[in-house]
XYZ file of C-alpha atoms in Angstrom:
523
model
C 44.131 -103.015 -23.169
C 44.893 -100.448 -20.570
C 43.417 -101.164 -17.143
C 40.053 -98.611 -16.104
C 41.239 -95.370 -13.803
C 39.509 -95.225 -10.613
C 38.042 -91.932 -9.506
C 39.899 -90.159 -6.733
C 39.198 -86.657 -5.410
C 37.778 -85.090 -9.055
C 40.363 -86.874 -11.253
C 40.715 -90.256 -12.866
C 43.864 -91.787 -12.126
C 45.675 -95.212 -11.753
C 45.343 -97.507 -9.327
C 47.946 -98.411 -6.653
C 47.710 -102.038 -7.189
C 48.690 -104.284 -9.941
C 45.514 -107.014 -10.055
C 42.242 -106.200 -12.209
C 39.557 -108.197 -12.855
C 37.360 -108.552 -16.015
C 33.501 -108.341 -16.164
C 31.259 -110.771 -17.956
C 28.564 -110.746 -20.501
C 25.754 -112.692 -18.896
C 23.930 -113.311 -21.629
C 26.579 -114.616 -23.838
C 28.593 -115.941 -20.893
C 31.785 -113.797 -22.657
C 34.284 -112.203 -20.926
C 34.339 -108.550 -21.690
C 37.872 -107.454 -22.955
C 38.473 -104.132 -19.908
C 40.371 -104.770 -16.865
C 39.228 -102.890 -14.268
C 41.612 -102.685 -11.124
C 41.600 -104.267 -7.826
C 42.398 -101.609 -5.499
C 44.479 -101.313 -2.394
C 44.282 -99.729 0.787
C 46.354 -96.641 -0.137
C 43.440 -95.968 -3.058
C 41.083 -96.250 -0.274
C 43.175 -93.598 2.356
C 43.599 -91.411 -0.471
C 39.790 -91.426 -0.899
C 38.975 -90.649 2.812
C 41.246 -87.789 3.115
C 40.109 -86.495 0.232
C 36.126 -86.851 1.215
C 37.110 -85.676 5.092
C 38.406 -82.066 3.200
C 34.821 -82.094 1.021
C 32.632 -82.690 4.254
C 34.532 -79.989 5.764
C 33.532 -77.827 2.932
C 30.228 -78.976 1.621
C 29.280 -77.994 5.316
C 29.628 -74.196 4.561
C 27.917 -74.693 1.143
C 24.530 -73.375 1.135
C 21.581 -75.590 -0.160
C 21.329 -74.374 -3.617
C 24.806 -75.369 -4.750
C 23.966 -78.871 -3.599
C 20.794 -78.940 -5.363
C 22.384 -77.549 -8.545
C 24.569 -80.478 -8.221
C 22.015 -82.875 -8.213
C 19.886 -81.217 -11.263
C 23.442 -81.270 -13.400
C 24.149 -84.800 -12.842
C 20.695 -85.900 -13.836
C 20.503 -84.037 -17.163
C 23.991 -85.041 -17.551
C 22.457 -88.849 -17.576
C 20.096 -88.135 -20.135
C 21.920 -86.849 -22.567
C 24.212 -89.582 -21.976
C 21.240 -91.953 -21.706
C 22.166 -94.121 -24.747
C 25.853 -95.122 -24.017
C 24.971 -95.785 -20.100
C 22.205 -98.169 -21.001
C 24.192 -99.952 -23.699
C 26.468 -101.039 -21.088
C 24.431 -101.508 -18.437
C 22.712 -104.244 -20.729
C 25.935 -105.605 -22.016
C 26.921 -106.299 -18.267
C 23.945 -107.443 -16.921
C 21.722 -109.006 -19.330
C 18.834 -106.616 -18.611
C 16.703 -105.685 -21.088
C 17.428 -102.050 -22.677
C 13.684 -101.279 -23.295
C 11.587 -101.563 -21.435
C 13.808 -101.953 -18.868
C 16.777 -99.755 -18.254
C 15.867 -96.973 -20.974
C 11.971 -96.769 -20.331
C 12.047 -97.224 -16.484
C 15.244 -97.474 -14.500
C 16.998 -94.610 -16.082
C 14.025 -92.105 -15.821
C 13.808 -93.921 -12.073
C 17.562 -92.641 -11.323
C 17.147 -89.084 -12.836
C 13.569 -88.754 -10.985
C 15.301 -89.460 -7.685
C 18.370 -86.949 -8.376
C 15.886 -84.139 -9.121
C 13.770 -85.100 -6.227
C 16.505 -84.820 -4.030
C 17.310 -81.501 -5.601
C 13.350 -79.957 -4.633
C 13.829 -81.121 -1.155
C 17.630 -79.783 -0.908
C 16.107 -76.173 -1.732
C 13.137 -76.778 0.442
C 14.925 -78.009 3.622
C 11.906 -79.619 5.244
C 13.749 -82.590 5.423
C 16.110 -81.173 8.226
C 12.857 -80.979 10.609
C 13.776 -77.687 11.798
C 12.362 -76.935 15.431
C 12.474 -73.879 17.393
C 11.863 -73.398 20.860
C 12.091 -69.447 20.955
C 11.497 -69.205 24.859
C 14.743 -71.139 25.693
C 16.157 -69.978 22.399
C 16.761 -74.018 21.507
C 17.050 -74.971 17.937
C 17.989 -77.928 16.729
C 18.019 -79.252 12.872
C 19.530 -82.353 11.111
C 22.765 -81.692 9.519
C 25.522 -83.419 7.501
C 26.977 -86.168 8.839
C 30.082 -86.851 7.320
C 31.724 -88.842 4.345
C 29.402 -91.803 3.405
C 30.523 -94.834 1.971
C 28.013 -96.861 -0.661
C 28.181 -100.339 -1.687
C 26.115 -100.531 -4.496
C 24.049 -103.798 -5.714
C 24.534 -106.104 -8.446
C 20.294 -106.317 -9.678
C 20.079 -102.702 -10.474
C 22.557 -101.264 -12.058
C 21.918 -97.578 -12.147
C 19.053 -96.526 -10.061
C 20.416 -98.569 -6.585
C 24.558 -97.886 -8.224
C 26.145 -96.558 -5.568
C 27.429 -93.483 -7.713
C 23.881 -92.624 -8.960
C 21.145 -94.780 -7.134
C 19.272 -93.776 -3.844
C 21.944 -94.141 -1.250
C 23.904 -91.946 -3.187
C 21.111 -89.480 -3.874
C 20.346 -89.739 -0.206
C 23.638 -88.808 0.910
C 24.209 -85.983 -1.197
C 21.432 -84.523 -0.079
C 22.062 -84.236 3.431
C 25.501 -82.327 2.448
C 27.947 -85.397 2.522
C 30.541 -86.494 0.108
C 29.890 -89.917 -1.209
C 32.589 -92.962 -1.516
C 31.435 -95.671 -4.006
C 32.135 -99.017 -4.091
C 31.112 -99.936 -7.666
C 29.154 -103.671 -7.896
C 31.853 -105.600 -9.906
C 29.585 -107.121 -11.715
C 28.895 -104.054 -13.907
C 32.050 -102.104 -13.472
C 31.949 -99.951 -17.221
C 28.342 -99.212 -16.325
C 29.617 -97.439 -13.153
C 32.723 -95.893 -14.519
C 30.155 -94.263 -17.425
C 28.294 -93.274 -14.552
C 30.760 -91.108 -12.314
C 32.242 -89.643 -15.105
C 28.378 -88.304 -15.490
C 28.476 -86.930 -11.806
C 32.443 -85.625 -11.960
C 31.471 -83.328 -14.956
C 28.516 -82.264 -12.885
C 30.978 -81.890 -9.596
C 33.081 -79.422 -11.917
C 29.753 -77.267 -13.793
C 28.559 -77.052 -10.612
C 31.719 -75.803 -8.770
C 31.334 -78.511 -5.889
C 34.606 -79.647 -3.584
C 36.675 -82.093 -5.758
C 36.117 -84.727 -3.358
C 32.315 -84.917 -3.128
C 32.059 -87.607 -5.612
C 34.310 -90.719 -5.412
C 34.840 -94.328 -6.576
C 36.578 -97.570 -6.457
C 35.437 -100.567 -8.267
C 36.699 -104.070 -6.033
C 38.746 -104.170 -2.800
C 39.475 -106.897 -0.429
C 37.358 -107.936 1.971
C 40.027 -106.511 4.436
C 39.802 -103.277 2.998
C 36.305 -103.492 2.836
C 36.132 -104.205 6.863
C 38.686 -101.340 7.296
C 37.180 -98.848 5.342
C 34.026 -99.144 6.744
C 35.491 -98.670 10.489
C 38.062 -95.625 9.276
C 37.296 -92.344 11.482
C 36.623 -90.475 9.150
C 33.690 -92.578 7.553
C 30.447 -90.827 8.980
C 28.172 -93.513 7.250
C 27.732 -96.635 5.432
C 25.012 -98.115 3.064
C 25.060 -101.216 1.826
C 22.520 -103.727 -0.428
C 23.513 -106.998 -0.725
C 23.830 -110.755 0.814
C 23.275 -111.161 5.034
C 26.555 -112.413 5.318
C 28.124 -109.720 3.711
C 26.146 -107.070 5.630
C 26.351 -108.316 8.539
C 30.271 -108.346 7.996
C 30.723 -105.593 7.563
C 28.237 -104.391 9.934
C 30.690 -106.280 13.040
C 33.737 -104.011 11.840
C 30.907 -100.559 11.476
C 29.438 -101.360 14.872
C 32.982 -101.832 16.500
C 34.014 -98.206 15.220
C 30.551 -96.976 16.315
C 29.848 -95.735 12.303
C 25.635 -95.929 11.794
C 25.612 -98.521 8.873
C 22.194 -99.101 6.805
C 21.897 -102.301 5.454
C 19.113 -104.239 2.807
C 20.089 -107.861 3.019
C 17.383 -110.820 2.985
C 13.832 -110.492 1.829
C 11.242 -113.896 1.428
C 8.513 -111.277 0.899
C 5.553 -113.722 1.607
C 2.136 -114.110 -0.809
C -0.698 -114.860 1.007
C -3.853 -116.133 -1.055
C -7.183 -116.354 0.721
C -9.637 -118.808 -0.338
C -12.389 -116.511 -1.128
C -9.647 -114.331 -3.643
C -8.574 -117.455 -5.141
C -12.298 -118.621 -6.280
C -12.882 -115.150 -7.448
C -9.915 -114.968 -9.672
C -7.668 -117.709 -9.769
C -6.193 -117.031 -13.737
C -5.525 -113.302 -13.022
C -3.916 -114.250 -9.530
C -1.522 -116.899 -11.195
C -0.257 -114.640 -13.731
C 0.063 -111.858 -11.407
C 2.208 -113.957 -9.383
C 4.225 -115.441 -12.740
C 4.973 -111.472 -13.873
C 6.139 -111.007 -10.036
C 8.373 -113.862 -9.587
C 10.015 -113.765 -13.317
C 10.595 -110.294 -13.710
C 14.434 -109.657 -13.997
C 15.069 -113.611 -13.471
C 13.356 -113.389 -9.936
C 16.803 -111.054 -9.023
C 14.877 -108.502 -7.158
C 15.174 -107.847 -3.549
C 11.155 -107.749 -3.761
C 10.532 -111.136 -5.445
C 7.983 -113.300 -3.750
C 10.309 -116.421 -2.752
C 7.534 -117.614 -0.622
C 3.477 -117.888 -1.180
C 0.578 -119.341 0.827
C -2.364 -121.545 -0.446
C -5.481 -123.459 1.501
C -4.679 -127.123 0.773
C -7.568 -127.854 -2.283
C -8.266 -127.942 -5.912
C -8.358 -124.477 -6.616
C -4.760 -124.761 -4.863
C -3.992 -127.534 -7.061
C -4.883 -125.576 -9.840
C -2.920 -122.444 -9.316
C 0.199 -124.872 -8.886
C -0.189 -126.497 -11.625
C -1.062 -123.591 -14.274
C 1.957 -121.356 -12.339
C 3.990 -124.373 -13.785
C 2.838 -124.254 -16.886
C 3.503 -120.630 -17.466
C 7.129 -120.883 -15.959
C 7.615 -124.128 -18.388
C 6.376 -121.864 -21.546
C 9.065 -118.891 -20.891
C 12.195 -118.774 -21.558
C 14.761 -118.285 -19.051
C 16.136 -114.712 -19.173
C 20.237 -114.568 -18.333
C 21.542 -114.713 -14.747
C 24.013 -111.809 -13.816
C 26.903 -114.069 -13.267
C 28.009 -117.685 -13.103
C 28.088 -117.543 -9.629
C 24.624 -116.540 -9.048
C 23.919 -119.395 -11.201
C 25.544 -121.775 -8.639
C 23.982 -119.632 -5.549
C 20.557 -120.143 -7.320
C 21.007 -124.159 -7.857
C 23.014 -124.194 -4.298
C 19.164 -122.874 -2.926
C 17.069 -125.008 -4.667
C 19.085 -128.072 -4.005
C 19.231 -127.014 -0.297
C 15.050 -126.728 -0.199
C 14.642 -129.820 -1.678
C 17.340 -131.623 0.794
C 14.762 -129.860 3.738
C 11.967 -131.473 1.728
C 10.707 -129.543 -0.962
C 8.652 -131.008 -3.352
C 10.324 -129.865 -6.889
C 7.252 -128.687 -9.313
C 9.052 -127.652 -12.343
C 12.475 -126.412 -12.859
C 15.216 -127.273 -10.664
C 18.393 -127.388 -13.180
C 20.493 -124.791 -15.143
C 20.007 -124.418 -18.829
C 22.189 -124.982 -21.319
C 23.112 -122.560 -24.020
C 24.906 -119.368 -24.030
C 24.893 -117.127 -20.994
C 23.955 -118.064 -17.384
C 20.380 -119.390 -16.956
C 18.501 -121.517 -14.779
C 15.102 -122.633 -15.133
C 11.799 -121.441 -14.138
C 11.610 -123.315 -10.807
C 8.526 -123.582 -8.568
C 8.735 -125.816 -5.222
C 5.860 -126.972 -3.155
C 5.658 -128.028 0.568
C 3.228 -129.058 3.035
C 2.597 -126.079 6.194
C 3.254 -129.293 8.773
C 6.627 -129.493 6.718
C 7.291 -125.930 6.743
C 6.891 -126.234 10.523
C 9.364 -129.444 10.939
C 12.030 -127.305 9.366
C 11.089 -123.666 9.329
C 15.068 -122.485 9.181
C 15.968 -124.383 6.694
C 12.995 -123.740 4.739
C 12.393 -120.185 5.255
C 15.350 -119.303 2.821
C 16.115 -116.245 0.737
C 16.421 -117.888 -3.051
C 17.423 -115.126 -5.434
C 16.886 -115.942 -9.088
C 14.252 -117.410 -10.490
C 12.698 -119.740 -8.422
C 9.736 -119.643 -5.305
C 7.831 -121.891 -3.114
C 4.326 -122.767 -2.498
C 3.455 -123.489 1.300
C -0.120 -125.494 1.444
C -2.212 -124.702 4.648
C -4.828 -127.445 6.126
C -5.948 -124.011 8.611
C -5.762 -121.097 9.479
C -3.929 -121.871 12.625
C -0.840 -123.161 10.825
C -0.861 -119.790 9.053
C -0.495 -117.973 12.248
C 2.202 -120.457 13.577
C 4.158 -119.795 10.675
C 3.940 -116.018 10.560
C 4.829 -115.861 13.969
C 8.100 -117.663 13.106
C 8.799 -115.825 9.963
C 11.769 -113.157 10.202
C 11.420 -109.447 9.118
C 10.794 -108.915 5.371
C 10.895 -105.851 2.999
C 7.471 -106.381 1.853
C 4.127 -108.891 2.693
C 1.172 -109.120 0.558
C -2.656 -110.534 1.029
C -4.960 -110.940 -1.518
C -8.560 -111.270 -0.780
C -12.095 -111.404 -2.125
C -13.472 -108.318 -3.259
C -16.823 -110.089 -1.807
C -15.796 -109.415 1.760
C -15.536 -113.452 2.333
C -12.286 -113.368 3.890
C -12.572 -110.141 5.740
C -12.474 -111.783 9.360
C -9.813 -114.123 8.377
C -7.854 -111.134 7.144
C -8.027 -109.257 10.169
C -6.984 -112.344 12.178
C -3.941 -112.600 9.992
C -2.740 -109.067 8.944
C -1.363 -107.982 12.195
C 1.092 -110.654 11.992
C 2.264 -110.186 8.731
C 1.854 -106.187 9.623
C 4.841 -106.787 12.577
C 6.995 -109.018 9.951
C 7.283 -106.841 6.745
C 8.114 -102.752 6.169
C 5.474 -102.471 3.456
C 2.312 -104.489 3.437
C 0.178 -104.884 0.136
C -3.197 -105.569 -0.449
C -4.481 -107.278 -3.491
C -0.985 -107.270 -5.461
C 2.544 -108.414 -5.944
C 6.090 -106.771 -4.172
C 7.978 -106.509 -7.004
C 8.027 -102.458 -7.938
C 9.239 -100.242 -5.689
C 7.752 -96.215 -6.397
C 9.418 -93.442 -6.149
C 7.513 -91.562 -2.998
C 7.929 -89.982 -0.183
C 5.402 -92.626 1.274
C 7.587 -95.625 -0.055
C 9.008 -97.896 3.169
C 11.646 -99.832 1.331
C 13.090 -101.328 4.540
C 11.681 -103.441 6.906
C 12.576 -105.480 10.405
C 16.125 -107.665 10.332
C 17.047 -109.381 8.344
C 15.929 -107.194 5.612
C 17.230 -104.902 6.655
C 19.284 -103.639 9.794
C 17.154 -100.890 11.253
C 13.437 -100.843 10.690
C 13.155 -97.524 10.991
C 14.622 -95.943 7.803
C 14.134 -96.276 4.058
C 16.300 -96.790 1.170
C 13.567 -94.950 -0.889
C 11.281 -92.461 -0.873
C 12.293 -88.754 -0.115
C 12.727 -87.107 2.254
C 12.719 -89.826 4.942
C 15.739 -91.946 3.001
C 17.899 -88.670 3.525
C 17.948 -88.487 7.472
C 20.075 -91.811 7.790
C 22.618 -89.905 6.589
C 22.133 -87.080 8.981
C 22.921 -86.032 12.581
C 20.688 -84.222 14.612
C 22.226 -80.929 15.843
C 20.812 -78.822 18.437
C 21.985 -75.265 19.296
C 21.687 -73.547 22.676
C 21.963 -69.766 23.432
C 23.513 -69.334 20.123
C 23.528 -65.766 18.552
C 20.666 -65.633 15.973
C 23.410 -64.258 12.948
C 25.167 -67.358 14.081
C 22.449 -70.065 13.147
C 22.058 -71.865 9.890
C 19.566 -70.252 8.060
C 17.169 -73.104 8.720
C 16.870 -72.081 11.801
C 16.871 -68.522 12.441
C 13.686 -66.431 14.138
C 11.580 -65.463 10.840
C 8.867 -68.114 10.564
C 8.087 -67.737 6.950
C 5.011 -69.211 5.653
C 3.670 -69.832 9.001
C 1.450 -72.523 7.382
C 4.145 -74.912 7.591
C 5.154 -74.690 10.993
C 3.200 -75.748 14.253
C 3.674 -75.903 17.478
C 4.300 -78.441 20.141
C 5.085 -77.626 24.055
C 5.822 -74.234 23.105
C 8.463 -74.809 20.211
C 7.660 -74.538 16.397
C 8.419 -77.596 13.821
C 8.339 -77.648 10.418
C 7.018 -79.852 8.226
């Protein structure tokens, strides 16, 4: 079987290297017959030069174009809806309804056509005017943007469709993907999608892009090329923060989502009011997709007692009764047993679970762990530990005290959630605790579980390190996940007919301006 073409300034073409690899069926544990190709650096030059002559000219292009872009490639998706999410399940395991057809399909198109609206709008480039001094300034394009996309979500974080992509886009830069090689055919079905839209839409050959595997060489040198203007990336802490070193050392603004615990908190006075619904709530949560969701609660926080007791032992009950849903490779398998093994080592009581499964595919079963808070406080690095699969850990509390000790330890987290009685009981114990966990995590939850992440301009999906590398940005929700890819640009004394639009003297709609010191800022 001929070996997959990479994409490479609007046309598919061959590889410069000679060594492929081959993708897997998860649940099956078959290997699935395409090679796809390894590439070297020259694929990767090639790329750059070609995305350095797109910036260039998507910089001239006025917002519509862009926008039209964007609308294209998403109805382009749907009609190609059924082939996409046929391999997307072959290569990941993940269910095709509800899952990829009902919700993370519509999820990708919804953000492409979001991005369009605020394209056309231009709010997002915060447009400010001081007309006295005649200083403007306005966020602009930044430059080519290279995306390494995830292996948990196959098209709506892909780094030829997802948000990082969509995000990019949107501020006017060509994008570089690095497909997850985990679900290679899934991304090639995918930029094909966006390279017929590049065409109907009359866009610079270059502004879409993509490579499926490189070298972790490459990967460090791409990242720190000069003509890279920004990097995403969603994956492990050891590979962010690799390729962070080689981004910071070329001075390229990198965005990274890495390592998320995202703590559960259960107050007393919610867990007497509604114990049953809490411990399926938290089932749903930590099961959904195998537990392989940057949002699953690895971590969760009891009073020491029988209603504790209870939880833990009904929680392990419903994990025994389901059946283990595929892995999305062998090695995560390993990763997943490598974590477990490692709690239990630091002194992790094992619940249920613990141990691969055997059969077809790559499974591991529903694991729950249990340990003491004085434990947790013994060994708080070794136990505070990013698990991704299927698997969390209960920490039991003799006070309230040992709840704030361990918050204050915790690291930065994507998301942090307390439940608590609709009663009022735990009120003051609440507002003891929440500013703690508010400091630790970029969204905080009341009364339900992480997993989920909407599409909305409100949405923090970011947090403090490790979860991410800045706290101040967002990997969803539009229009704030568009400035990371953006430079602020100010302009001083320049001739009016010489101004982007955005920023000229008529104030139209003056409802949407206001002023501050003297200048006007919209939005």
């Amino acid at each position: 079987m001929e070996t997959a073409l990479i994409l490479i300034d609007g046309k598919w073409q061959k590889a410069s290297g000679e060594a492929t690899f081959h993708a897997s069926n998860p649940a099956t544990g078959e290997t699935l017959p395409t090679p796809f190709p390894i590439s070297e650096w020259r694929d990767c030059d090639l790329a750059l030069s070609a995305a350095a002559l797109a910036a260039d000219e998507m910089r001239r292009l006025e917002p519509e174009q862009i926008a039209a872009f964007l609308d294209t490639y998403a109805s382009n998706l749907e009609a190609a809806s059924q082939v996409i999410v046929t391999a997307a399940n072959e290569e990941t395991g993940l269910a095709v309804s509800p899952r990829l057809k009902d919700n993370e399909l519509p999820r990708t198109v919804l953000q492409l056509r979001l991005a369009a609206s605020e394209v056309r709008e231009e709010s997002w480039k915060r447009p400010t005017l001081d007309l006295e001094r005649n200083i403007r300034s306005c966020f602009g394009p930044i430059g080519p943007v290279v995306v390494f996309g995830p292996n948990n979500f196959p098209l709506a974080f892909n780094g030829i469709s997802g948000g990082d992509f969509v995000s990019a886009i949107a501020a006017g830069n060509p994008v570089i993907a690095k497909a997850h090689p985990l679900h290679p055919n899934t991304s090639r079905l995918l930029a094909e999608e966006a390279r017929k839209a590049v065409a109907e839409t009359r866009m610079p050959s270059g502004t879409v892009q993509m490579i499926y595997h490189i070298s972790n060489e490459n990967g460090l040198r791409l990242v720190s090329d000069p003509r890279v203007g920004a990097i995403a990336f969603t994956g492990s802490r050891a590979a962010g923060l690799n390729l962070k070193r080689a981004a910071d050392s070329a001075g390229k603004p990198i965005y990274l989502e890495m390592s998320s615990i995202n703590p559960v908190i259960f107050l007393p006075g919610a867990l007497a009011e509604e114990e049953d619904r809490l411990t399926r709530d938290l089932a749903d949560s930590c099961l959904a997709a195998a537990g392989q969701q940057c949002t699953s609660p690895n971590l969760f926080f009891l009073w020491q007692g029988p209603k504790a007791e209870s939880l833990l032992t009904n929680l392990a009950n419903i994990f025994d009764q389901r059946n283990p849903q595929p892995l999305f490779s062998l090695a995560g398998q390993h990763h997943l047993q490598s974590g477990v093994t490692s709690l239990i080592d630091a002194g992790a009581q094992l619940v249920t679970g613990g141990h691969p499964v055997e059969g077809p595919g790559y499974r591991y079963a529903h694991t729950v762990l249990r340990v003491t808070s004085r434990q947790f406080l013994n060994k708080p690095d070794e136990l505070e530990r990013e698990v991704f699969g299927n698997a969390t850990m209960a920490v039991t509390l003799d006070d309230t005290e040992e709840l704030i000790t361990i918050l204050e330890l915790l690291e930065g987290n994507l998301t942090g959630s307390i439940y608590s009685a609709k009663s009022g009981v735990d009120d003051d114990l609440y507002k003891r605790i929440e500013p703690l966990l508010r400091h630790k995590v970029g969204r905080l939850l009341n009364d339900k579980m992480p997993t989920g992440v909407a599409v909305s301009p409100a949405m923090q999906h970011g947090g403090p390190f490790p979860a991410t590398s800045h706290p101040g940005f967002t990997a969803v929700g539009i229009p704030g996940s568009i400035t990371r890819f953006a430079m602020l640009q100010c302009y001083d004394g320049v001739r009016e007919d010489r101004l982007p639009s955005v920023l000229r003297n008529t104030l139209q709609n003056p409802n949407t301006w206001r002023s501050i010191n003297g200048a006007w800022i919209r939005g």
